[in-house]
PDB file of C-alpha atoms in Angstrom:
ATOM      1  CA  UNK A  30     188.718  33.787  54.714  1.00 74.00           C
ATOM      2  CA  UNK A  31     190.118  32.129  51.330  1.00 73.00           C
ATOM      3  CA  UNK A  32     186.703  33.123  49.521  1.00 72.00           C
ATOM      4  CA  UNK A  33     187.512  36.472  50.666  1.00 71.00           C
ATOM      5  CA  UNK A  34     190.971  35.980  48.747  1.00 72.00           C
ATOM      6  CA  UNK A  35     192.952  35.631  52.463  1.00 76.00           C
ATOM      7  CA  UNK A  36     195.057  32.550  53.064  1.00 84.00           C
ATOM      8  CA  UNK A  37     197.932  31.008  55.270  1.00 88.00           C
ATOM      9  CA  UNK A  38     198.937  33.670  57.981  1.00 90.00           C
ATOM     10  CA  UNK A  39     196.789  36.568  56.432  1.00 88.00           C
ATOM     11  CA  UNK A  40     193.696  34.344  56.876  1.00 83.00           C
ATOM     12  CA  UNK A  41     194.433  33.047  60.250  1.00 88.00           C
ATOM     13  CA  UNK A  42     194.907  36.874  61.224  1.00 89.00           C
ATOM     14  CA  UNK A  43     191.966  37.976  59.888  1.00 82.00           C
ATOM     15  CA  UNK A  44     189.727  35.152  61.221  1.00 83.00           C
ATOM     16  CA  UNK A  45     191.334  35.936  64.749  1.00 88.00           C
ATOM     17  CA  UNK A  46     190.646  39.577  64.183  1.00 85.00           C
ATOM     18  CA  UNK A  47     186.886  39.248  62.657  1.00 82.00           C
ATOM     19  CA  UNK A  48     186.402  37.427  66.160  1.00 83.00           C
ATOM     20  CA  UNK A  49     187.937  39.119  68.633  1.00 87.00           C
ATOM     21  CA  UNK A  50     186.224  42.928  67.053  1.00 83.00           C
ATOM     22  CA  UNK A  51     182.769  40.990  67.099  1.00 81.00           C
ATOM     23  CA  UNK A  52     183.633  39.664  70.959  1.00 86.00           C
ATOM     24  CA  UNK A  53     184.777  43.081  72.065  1.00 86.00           C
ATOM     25  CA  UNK A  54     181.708  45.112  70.199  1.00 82.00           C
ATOM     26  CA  UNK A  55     179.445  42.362  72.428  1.00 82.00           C
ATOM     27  CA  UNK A  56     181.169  43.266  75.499  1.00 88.00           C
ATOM     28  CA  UNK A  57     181.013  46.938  75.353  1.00 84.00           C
ATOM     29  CA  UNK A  58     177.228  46.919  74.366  1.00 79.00           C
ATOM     30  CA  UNK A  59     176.926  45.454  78.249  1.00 85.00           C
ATOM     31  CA  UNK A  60     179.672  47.996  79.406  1.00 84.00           C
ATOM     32  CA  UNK A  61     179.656  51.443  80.761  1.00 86.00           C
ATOM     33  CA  UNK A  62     181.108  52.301  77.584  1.00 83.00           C
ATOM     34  CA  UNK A  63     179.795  55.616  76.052  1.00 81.00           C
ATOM     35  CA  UNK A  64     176.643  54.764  73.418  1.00 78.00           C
ATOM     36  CA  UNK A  65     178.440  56.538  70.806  1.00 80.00           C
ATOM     37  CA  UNK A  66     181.386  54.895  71.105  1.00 82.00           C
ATOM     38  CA  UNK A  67     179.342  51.268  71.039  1.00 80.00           C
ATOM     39  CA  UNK A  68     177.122  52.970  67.944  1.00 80.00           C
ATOM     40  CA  UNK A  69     181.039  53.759  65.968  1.00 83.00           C
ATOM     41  CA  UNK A  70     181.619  50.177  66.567  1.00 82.00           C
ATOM     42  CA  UNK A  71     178.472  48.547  65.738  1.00 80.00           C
ATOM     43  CA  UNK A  72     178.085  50.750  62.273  1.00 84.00           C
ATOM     44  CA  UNK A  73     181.710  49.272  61.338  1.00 85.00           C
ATOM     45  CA  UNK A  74     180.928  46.104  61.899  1.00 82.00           C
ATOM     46  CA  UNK A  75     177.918  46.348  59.902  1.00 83.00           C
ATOM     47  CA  UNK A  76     179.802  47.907  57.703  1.00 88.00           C
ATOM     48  CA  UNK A  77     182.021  45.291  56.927  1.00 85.00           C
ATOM     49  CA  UNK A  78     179.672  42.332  57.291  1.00 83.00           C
ATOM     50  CA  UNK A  79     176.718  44.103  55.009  1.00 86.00           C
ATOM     51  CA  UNK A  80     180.202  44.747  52.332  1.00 88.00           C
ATOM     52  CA  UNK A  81     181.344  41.181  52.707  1.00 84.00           C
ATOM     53  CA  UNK A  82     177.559  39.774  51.611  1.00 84.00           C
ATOM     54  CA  UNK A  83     177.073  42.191  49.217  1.00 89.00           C
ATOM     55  CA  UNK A  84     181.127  41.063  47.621  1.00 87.00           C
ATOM     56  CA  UNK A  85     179.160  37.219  47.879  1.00 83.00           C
ATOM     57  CA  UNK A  86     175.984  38.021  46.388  1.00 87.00           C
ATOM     58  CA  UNK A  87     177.729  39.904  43.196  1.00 89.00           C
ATOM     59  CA  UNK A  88     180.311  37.268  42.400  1.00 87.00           C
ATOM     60  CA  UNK A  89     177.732  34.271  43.154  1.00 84.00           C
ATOM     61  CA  UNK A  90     179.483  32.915  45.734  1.00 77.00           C
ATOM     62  CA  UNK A  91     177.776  30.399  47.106  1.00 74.00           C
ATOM     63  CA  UNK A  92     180.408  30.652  50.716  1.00 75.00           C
ATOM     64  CA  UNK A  93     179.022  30.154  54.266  1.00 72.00           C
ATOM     65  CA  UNK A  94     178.430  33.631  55.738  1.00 66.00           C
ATOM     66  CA  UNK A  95     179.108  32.106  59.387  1.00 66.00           C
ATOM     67  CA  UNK A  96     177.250  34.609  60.232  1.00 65.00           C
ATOM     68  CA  UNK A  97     175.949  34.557  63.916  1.00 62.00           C
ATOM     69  CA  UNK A  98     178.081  31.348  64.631  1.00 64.00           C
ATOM     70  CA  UNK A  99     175.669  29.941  61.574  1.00 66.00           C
ATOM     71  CA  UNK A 100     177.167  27.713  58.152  1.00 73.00           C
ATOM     72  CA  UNK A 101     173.982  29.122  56.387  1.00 79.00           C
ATOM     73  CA  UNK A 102     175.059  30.021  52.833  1.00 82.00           C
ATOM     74  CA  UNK A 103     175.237  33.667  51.590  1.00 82.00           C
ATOM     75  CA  UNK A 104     171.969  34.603  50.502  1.00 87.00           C
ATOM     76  CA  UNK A 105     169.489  37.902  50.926  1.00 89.00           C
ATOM     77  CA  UNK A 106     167.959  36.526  54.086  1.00 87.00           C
ATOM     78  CA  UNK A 107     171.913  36.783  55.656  1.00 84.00           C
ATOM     79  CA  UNK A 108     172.816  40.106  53.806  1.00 88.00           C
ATOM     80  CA  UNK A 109     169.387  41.292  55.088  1.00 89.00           C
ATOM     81  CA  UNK A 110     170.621  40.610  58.754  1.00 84.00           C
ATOM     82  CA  UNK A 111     174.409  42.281  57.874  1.00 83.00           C
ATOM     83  CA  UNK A 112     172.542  45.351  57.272  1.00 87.00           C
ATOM     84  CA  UNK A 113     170.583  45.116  60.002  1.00 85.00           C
ATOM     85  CA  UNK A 114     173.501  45.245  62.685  1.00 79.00           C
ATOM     86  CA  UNK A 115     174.678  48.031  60.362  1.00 83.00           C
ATOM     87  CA  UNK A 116     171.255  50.161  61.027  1.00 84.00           C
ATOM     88  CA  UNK A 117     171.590  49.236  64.749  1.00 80.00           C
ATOM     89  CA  UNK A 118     174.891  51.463  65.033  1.00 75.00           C
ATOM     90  CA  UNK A 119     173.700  54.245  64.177  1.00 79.00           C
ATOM     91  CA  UNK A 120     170.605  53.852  66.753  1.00 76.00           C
ATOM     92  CA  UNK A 121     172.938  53.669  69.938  1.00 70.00           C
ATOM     93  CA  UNK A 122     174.359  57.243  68.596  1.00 70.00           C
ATOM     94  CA  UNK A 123     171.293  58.235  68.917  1.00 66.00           C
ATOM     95  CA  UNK A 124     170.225  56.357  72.035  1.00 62.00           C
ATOM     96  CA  UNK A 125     172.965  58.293  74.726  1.00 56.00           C
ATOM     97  CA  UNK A 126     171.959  61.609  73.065  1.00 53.00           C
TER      98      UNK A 126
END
């Protein structure tokens, strides 16, 4: 969270709440959850994670993405995945329609 400019308590809370969204977005994509509800959820998340390696490629950083429990460093190949789950949300909107 530091290369994201978070540190002490702020980082520890955002770590903890990075996990526990990705954890509960996992869950209710196996739930009876409505799809557009899991669809909101996934296109935030993708959101976020295609924002946070696109804020790592423009400044250079060369930062683990940790994406997908991986220490692969930022690079197209991982924001190419962040936008991926970020196209996927929008599919489950359209998958309970």
């Amino acid at each position: 969270m530091a290369t994201f400019g978070l540190r002490g308590r702020l980082a520890q809370a955002g770590a903890f709440t990075v996990a526990t969204v990705e954890a509960l977005a996992a869950l209710m994509a196996f739930s009876p959850v409505a799809d557009v509800v899991v669809g909101v959820t996934g296109t935030c998340l993708g959101a976020s994670f295609t924002a946070a390696q696109t804020y790592l490629l423009m400044v250079g950083e060369q930062a683990p993405c940790l994406c997908f429990g991986s220490k692969e460093r930022a690079s197209i190949r991982t924001w190419a995945r962040a936008a991926l789950v970020l196209l996927m949300g929008p599919a489950l909107w359209g998958a309970g329609a």
